[in-house]
Coordinates of C-alpha atoms in Angstrom, one line a residue:
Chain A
X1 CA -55.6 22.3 13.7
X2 CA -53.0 24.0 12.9
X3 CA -49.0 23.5 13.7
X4 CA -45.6 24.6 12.5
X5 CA -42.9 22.1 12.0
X6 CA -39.2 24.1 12.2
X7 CA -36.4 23.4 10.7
X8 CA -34.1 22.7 13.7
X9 CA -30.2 23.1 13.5
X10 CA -28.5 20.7 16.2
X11 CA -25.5 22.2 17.5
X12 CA -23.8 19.1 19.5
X13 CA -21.4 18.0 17.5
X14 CA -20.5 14.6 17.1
X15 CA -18.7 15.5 19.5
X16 CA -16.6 17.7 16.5
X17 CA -19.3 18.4 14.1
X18 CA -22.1 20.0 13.4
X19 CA -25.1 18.1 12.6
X20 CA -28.1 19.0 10.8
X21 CA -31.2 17.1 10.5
X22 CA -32.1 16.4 6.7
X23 CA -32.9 18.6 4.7
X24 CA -37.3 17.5 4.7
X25 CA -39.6 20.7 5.5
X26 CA -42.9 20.3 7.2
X27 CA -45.1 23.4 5.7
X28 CA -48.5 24.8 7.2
X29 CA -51.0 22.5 6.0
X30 CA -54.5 23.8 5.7
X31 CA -57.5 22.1 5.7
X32 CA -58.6 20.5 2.3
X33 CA -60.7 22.9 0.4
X34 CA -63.3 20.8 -1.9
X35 CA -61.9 22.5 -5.4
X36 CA -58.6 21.3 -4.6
X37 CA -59.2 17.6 -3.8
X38 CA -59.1 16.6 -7.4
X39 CA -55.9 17.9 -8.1
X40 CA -54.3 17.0 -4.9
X41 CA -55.5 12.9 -5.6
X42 CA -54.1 13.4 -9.3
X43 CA -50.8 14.9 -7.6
X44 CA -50.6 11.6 -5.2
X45 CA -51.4 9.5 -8.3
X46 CA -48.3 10.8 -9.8
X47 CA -46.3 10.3 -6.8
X48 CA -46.9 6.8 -6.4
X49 CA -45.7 5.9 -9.9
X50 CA -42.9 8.0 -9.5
X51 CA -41.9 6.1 -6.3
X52 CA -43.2 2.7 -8.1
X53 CA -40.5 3.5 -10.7
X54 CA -37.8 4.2 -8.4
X55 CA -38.2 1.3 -6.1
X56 CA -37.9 -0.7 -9.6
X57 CA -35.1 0.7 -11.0
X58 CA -33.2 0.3 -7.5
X59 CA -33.8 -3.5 -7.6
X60 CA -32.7 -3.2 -11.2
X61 CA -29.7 -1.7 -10.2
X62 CA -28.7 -4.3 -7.2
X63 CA -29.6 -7.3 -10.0
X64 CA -27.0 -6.3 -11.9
X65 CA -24.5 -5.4 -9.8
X66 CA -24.9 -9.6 -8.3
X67 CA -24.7 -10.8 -12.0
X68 CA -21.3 -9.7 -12.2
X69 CA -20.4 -10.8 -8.2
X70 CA -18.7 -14.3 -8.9
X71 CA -15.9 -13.7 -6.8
X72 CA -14.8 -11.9 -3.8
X73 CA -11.1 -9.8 -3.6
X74 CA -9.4 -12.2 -0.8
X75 CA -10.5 -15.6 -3.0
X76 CA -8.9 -13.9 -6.4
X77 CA -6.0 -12.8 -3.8
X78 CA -5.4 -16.2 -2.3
X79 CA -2.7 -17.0 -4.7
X80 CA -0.2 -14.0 -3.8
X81 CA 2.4 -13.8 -1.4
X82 CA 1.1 -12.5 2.2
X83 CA 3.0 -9.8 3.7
X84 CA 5.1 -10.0 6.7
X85 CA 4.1 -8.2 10.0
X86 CA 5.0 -4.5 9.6
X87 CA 6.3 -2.7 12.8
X88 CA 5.8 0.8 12.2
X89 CA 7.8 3.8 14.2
X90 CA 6.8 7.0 15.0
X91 CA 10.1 9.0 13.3
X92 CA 8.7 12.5 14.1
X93 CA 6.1 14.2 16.6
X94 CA 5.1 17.7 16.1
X95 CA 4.0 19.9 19.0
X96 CA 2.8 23.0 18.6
X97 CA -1.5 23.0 18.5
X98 CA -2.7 24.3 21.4
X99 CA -6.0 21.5 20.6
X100 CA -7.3 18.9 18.6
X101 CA -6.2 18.2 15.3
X102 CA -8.4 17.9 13.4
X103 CA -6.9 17.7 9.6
X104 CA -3.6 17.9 7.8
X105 CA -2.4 17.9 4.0
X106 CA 1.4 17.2 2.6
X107 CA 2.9 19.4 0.0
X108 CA 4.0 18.1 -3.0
X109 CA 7.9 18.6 -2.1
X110 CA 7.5 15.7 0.5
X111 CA 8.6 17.4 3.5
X112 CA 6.4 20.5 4.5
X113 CA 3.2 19.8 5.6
X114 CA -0.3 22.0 6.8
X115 CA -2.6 21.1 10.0
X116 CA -5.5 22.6 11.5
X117 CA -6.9 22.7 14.8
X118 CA -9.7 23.1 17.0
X119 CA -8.2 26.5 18.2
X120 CA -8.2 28.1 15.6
X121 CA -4.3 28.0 14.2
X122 CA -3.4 26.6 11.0
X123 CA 0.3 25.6 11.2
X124 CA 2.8 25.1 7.8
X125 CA 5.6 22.6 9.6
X126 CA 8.8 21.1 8.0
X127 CA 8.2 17.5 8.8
X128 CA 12.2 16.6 8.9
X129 CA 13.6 19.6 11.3
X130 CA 10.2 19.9 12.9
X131 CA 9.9 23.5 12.8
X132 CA 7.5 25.6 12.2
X133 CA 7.5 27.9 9.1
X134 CA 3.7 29.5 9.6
X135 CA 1.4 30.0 11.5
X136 CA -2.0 31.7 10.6
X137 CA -5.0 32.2 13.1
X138 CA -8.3 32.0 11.6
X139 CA -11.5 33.7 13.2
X140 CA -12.9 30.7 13.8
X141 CA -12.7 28.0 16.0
X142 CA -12.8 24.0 14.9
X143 CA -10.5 24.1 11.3
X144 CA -12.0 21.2 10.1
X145 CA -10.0 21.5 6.7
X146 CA -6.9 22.4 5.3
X147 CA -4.8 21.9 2.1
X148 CA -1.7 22.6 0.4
X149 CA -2.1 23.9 -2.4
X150 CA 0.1 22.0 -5.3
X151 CA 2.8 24.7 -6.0
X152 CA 3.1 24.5 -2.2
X153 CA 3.0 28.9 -2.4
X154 CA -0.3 28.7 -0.4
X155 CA -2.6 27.1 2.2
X156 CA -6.5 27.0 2.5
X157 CA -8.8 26.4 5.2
X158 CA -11.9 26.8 6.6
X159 CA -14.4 25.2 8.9
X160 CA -17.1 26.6 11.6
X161 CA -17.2 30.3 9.6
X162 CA -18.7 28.3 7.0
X163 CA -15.9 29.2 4.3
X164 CA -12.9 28.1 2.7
X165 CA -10.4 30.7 2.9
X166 CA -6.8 30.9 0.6
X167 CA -3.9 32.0 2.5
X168 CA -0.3 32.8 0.1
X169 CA 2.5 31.9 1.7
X170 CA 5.1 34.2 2.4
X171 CA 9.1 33.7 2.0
X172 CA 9.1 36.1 4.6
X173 CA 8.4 34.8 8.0
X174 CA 7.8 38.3 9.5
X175 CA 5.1 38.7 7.2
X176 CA 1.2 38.7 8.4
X177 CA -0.3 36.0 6.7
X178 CA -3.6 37.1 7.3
X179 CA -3.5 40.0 5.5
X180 CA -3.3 38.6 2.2
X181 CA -5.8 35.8 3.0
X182 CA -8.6 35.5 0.2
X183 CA -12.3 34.0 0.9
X184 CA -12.8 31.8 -1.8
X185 CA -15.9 29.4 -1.1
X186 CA -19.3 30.2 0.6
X187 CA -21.6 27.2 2.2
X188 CA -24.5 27.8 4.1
X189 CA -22.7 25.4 7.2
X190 CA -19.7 24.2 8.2
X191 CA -16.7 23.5 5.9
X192 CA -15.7 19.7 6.7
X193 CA -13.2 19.1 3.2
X194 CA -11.2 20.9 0.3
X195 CA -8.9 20.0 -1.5
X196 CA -7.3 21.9 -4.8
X197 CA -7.4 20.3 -8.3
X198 CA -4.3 19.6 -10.1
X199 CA -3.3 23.4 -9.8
X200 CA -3.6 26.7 -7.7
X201 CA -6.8 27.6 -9.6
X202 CA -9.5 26.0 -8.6
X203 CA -10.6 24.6 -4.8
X204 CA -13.6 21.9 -4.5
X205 CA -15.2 22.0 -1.0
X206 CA -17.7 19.6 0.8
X207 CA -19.7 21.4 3.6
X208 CA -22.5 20.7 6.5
X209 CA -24.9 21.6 3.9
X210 CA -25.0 18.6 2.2
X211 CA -23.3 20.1 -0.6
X212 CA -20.1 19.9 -2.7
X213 CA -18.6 22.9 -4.2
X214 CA -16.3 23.6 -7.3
X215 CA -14.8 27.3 -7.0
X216 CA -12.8 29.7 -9.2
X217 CA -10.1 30.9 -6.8
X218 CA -9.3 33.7 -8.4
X219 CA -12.3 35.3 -8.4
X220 CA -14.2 33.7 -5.6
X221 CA -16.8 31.9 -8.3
X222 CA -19.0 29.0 -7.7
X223 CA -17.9 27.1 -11.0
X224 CA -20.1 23.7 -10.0
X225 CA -22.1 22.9 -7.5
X226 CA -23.0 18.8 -6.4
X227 CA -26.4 18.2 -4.8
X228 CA -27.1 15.0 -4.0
X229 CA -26.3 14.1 -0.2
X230 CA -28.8 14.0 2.1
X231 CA -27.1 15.0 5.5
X232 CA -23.7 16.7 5.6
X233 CA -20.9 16.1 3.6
X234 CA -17.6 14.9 5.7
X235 CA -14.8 14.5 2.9
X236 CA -13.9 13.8 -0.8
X237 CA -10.9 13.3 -2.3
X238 CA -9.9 14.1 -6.6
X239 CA -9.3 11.1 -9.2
X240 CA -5.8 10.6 -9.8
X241 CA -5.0 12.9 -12.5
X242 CA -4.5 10.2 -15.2
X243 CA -8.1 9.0 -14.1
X244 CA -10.2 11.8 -15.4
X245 CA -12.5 14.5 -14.0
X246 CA -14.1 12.8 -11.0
X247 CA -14.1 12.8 -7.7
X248 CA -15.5 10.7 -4.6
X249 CA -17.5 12.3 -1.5
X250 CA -19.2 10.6 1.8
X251 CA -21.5 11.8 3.7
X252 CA -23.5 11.3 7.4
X253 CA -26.2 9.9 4.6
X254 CA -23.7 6.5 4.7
X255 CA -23.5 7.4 1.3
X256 CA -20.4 7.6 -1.1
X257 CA -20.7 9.3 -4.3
X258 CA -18.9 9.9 -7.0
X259 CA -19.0 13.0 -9.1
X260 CA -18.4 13.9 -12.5
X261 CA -16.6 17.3 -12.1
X262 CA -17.7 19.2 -15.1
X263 CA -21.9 18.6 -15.2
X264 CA -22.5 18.2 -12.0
X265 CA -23.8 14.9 -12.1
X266 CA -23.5 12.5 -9.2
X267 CA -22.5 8.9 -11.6
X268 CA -22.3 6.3 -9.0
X269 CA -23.3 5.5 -5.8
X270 CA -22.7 3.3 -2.8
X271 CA -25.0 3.0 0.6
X272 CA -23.2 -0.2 2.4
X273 CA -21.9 1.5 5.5
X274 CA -24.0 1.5 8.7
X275 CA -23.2 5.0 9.7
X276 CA -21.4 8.0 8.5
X277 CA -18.7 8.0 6.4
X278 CA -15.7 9.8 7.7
X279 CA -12.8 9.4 5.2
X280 CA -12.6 8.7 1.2
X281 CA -9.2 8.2 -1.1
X282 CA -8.9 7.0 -4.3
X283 CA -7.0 3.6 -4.9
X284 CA -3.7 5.1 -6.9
X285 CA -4.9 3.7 -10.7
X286 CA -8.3 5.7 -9.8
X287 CA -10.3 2.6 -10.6
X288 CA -11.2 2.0 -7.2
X289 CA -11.7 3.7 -3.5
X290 CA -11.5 3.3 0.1
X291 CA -14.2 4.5 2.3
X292 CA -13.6 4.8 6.5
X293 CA -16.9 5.1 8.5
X294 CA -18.1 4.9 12.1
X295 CA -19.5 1.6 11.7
X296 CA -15.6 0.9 12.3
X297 CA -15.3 -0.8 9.0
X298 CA -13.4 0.3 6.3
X299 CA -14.4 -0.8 3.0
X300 CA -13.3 -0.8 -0.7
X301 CA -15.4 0.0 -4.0
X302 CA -14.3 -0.8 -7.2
X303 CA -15.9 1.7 -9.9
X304 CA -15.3 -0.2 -12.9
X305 CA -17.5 -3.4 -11.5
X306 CA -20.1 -0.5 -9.5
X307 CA -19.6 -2.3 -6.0
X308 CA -18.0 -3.1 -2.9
X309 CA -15.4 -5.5 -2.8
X310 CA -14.0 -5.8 0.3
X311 CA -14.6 -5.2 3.9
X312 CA -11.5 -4.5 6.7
X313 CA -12.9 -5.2 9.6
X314 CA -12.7 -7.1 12.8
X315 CA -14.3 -8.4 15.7
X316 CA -12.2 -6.0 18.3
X317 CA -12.2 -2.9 16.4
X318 CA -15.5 -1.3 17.2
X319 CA -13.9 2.8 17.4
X320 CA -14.9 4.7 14.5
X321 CA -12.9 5.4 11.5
X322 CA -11.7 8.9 11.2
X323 CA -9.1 8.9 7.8
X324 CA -8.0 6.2 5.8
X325 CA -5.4 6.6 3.2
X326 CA -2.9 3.8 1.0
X327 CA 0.7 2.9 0.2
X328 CA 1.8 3.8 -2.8
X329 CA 1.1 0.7 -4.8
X330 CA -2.1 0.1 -3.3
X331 CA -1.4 -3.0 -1.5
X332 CA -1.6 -1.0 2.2
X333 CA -4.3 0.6 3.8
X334 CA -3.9 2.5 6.6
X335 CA -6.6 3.5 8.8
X336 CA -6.6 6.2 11.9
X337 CA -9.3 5.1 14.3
X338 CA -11.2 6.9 17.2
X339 CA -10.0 4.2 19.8
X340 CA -6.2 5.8 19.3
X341 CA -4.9 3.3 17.1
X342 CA -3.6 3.0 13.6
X343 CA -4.6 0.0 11.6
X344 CA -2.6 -1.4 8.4
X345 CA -4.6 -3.7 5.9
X346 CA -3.2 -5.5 3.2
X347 CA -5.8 -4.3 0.8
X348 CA -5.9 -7.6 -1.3
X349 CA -6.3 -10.7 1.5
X350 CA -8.1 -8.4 3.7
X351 CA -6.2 -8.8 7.2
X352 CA -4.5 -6.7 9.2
X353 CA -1.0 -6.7 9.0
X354 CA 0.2 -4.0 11.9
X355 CA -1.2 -1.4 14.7
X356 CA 0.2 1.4 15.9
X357 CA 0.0 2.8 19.2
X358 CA 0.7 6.4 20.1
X359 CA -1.5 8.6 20.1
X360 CA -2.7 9.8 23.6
X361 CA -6.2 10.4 21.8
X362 CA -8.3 10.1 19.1
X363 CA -6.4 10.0 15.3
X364 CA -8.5 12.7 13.7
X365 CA -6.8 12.9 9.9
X366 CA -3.8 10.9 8.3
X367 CA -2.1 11.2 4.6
X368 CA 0.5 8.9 3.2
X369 CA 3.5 11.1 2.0
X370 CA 3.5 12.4 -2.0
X371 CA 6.6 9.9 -2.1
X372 CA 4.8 7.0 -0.2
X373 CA 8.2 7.3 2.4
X374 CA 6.0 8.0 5.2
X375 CA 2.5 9.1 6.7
X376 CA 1.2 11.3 8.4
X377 CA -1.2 11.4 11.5
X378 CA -2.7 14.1 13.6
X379 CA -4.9 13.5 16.8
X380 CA -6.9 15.2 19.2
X381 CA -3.8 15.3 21.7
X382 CA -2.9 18.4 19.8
X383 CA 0.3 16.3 18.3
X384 CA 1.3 14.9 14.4
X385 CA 3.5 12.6 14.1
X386 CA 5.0 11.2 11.0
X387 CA 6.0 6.8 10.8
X388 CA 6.8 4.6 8.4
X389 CA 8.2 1.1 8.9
X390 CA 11.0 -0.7 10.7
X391 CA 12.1 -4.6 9.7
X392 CA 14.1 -7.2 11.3
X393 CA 17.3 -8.8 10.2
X394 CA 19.3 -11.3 11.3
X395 CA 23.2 -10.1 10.9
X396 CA 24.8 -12.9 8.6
X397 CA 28.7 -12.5 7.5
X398 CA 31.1 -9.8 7.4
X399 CA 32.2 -8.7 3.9
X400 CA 36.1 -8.3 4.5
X401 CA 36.7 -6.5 0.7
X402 CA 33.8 -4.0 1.5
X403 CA 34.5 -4.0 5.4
X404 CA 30.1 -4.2 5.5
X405 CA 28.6 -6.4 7.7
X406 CA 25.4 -7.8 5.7
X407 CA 21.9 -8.7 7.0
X408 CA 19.3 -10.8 6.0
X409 CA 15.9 -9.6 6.2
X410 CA 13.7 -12.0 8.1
X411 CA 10.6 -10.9 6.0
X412 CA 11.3 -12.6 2.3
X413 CA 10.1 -8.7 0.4
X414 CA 12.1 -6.6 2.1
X415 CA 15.5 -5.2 0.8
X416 CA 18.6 -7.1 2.7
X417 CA 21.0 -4.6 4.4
X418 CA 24.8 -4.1 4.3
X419 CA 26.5 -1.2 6.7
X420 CA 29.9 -1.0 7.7
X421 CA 31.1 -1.3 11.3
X422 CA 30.6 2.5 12.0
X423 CA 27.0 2.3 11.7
X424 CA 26.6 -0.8 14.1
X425 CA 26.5 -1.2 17.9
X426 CA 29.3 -3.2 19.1
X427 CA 28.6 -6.7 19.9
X428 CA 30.9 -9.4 19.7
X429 CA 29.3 -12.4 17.7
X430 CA 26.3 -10.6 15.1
X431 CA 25.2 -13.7 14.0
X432 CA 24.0 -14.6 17.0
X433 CA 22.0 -11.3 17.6
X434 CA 18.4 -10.0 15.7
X435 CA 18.6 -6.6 14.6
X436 CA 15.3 -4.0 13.9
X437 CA 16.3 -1.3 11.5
X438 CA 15.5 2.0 13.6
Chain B
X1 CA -47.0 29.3 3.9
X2 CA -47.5 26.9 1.2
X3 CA -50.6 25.1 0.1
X4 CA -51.0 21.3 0.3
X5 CA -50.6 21.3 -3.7
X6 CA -47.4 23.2 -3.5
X7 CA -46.4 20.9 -0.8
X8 CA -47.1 18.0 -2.9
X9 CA -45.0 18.7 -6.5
X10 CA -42.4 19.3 -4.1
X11 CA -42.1 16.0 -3.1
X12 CA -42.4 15.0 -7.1
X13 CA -39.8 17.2 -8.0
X14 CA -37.8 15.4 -5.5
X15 CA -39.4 12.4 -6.7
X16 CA -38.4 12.8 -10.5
X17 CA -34.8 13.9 -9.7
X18 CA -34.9 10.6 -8.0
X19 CA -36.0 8.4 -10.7
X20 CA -33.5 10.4 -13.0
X21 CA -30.7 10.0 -10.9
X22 CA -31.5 6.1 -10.7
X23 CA -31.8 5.4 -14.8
X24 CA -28.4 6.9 -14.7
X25 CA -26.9 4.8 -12.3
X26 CA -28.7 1.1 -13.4
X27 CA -27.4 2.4 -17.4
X28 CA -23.5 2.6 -16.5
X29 CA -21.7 -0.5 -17.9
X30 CA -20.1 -2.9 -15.2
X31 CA -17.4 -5.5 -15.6
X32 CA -17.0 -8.8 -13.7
X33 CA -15.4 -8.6 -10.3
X34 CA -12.8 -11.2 -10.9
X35 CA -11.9 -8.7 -13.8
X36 CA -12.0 -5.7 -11.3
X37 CA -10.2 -7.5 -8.8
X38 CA -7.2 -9.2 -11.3
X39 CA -7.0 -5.5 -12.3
X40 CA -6.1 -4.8 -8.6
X41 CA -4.1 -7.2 -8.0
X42 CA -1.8 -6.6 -11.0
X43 CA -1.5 -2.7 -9.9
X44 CA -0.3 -3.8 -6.8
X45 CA 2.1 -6.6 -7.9
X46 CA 3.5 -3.9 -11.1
X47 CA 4.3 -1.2 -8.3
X48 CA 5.0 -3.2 -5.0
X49 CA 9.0 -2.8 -5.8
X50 CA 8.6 1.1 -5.7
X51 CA 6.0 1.3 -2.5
X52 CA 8.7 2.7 0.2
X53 CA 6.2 2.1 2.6
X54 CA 5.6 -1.8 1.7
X55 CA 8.8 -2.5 0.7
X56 CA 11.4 -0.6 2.9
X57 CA 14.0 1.9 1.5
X58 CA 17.8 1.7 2.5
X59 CA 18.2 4.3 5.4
X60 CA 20.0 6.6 3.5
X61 CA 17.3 7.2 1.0
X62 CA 14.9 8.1 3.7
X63 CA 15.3 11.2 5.0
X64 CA 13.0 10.5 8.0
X65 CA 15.5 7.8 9.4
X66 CA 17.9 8.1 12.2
X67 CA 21.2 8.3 10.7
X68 CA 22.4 5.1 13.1
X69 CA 20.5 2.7 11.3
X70 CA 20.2 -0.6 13.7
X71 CA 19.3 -1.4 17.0
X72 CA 19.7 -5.5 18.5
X73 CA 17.0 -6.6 20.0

């Protein structure tokens, strides 16, 4: 009897992505023909010792990652100092998207930075006035990916038309940005991730397709291509610089890989999540990475001892993962989640050490500044908004040489305070009184 | 259409790649994770007093903060 299998392309998203079923063909099979039996049994032969082999080397490979497990990250972490509670405050909301948000990138000066939406706009905004300085319409609808590019003269992005598109930016604001736009990178689905390398040259894309891409931007050439997924790609994010030519990706296949940039080759892999992986970022030496999934964990890999090393989790948090991203020393993790809330991890003991509320919908992308001053987050209530932390201090004595009033922090590692009486509110006994920097 | 033969060095091509892709991984040297983790730790601890984020920055450095810089409780 004879049937077709198709290949089918799902078009509900998840609810904001395309979804394609794995990449496994079923071919007209026709009846055995006697001449062919032979072959066909020595064909199976060889299939069975191939998968024999593979099924050996894996448990090879999870043997000696547990020779090396004699410790977990929160017992070699018991012995430093736990953080305070942080309070973080929203310092900025930018309105402007007519949708979601679905991604955002800083540029390297600290202040501008990029989103994309569901509608169709990209939008260059100055973080500290707010304003707007560009806005671009793409001909497609749901920009799943932007970035600035690291002189911070241009913009790319792409998403459901399948490309990743370059776009200069103009000094002049009159200017139609479209117009210069250049198509850089072709996948056969939609564009979930790019990201430049360290200069304007070269863009590496993930994609639906279950691919990553290395491109010449230039000249629109496919420099590298990474096969090795086996479901769509969502993200990736570039080794530090200092680290070498690698990069991370994670996929609806649970997977995370990492890459080396030049051959092609995936190096290492990790399958511990329990569903797709949304979000990727390097730890800043580049010897390690955090992962954000929709198993609502997030979880961190060290590369140098090939495994996980810690999970962030809890009991309560059962939203999905959308964006993860650290403090500049590592020691934070922040986490945008699909429940509307921001979560802060102190990498090392594991717990959570703040939450912020907000959002009026899902947090769809987040970046920690280039200067670590301040992140970043963008939701699917159309807004960004840019926080960073507040502290408590207890108002001690009043410095009569200085005229400064000075403040004790009531967490013991943060940076005591001394303002003069213009910058206060006036009370009549501060000692009395518990101030929150604003 | 593709005959049953075709059908099946497909799958051993996919096979092989996966068996390559495997020695690759199980031949990359590992360290201890106590090392990996120490190694963390001491990144964290040699950066902490530069992390504005972690540690807090006076108002004035921050451009993001209100210029009024306390508010009692």
């Amino acid at each position: 009897m004879f049937y077709l299998d198709f290949l089918i392309v799902i078009l509900c998203f998840k609810p904001f992505r395309c979804r394609s079923l794995p990449a496994q063909r079923k071919y007209m099979r026709s009846p055995l023909i006697p001449e062919m039996a032979t072959q066909e049994v020595q064909l199976n032969e060889t299939l069975a010792h191939l998968k024999t082999e593979s099924e050996t080397l894996k448990s090879k490979l999870e043997e000696e990652r547990a020779k090396l497990h004699d410790v977990e990250l929160h017992q070699v972490a018991e012995k430093v100092e736990g953080l305070g509670q942080f309070v973080m405050k929203t310092r900025r909301t930018l309105k402007g998207h007519g949708n979601k948000v679905l991604c955002m990138d800083w540029c390297k000066d600290k202040r501008r930075i990029v989103s994309s939406s569901q509608d169709g706009k990209v939008i260059v905004w100055d973080a500290f006035t707010t304003n707007k300085e560009h806005a671009v319409t793409m001909p497609c609808t749901w920009v799943m990916a932007c970035a600035y590019a690291p002189s911070g003269c241009a913009v790319a992005c792409g998403g459901l038309d399948n490309k990743c598109s370059v776009y200069p930016l103009s000094l002049d604001k009159n200017e139609n940005l479209a117009a210069k736009k250049k198509s850089v990178a072709m996948h056969t689905n939609y564009l979930s991730a790019c990201s430049f390398t360290n200069s304007d040259m070269q863009i590496l894309t993930s994609s639906g397709d279950g691919t990553c891409a290395l491109w010449d931007v230039e000249s629109g050439q496919l420099l590298q291509s990474f096969h090795g997924h086996a479901a769509d790609v969502l993200c990736l994010d570039l080794a530090p610089s200092e680290t070498g030519n690698t990069f991370v990706s994670g996929g609806c296949d649970k997977k995370a890989n990492v890459w080396d940039m030049r051959s092609g080759q995936c190096i290492q892999s990790f399958e511990t999540h329990e569903s797709d992986i949304n979000s990727v970022r390097y730890y800043p030496s580049g010897d390690a990475f955090a992962s954000g999934s929709d198993d609502a964990t997030c979880r961190l890999y060290d590369l140098r001892a090939d495994r996980e090393v810690a999970i962030y989790s809890k009991e309560s948090i059962i939203f999905g993962v959308s964006s993860v991203d650290f403090s500049l020393s590592g020691r934070l993790l922040f986490g945008g989640y699909n429940d509307y809330t921001i979560n802060v991890w102190d990498v090392l003991k594991g717990t959570r050490v703040s939450i912020l509320f907000g959002h009026e919908n899902r947090v769809s992308t987040l970046r920690v500044s280039p200067d670590g001053t301040a992140f970043s987050t963008g939701s699917w209530d159309h807004t960004l908004r840019v926080c960073d932390d507040c502290y408590f201090f207890i108002g001690i004595k009043y410095n009569q040489n200085l005229c400064t009033f000075n403040f004790t922090p009531c967490a013991p590692d943060k940076p005591p305070l001394s303002l003069t009486a213009t910058h206060l509110p006036k009370y009549s006994n501060l000692k009395k009184h518990i101030y929150r920097s604003t | 259409m593709m005959s049953s033969k075709a059908h099946s060095s497909n799958n051993i091509a996919n096979a092989r790649r996966t068996v390559q892709q495997l020695r690759i991984e199980a031949s990359i040297e590992r360290i201890k994770v106590s090392k990996a983790c120490a190694d963390l730790m001491s990144y964290c601890s040699e950066h902490a007093r530069s992390d504005p984020l972690l540690m807090g920055i006076p108002a004035s450095d921050n451009p993001f903060k209100d210029k009024k810089p306390c508010t009692i409780l």
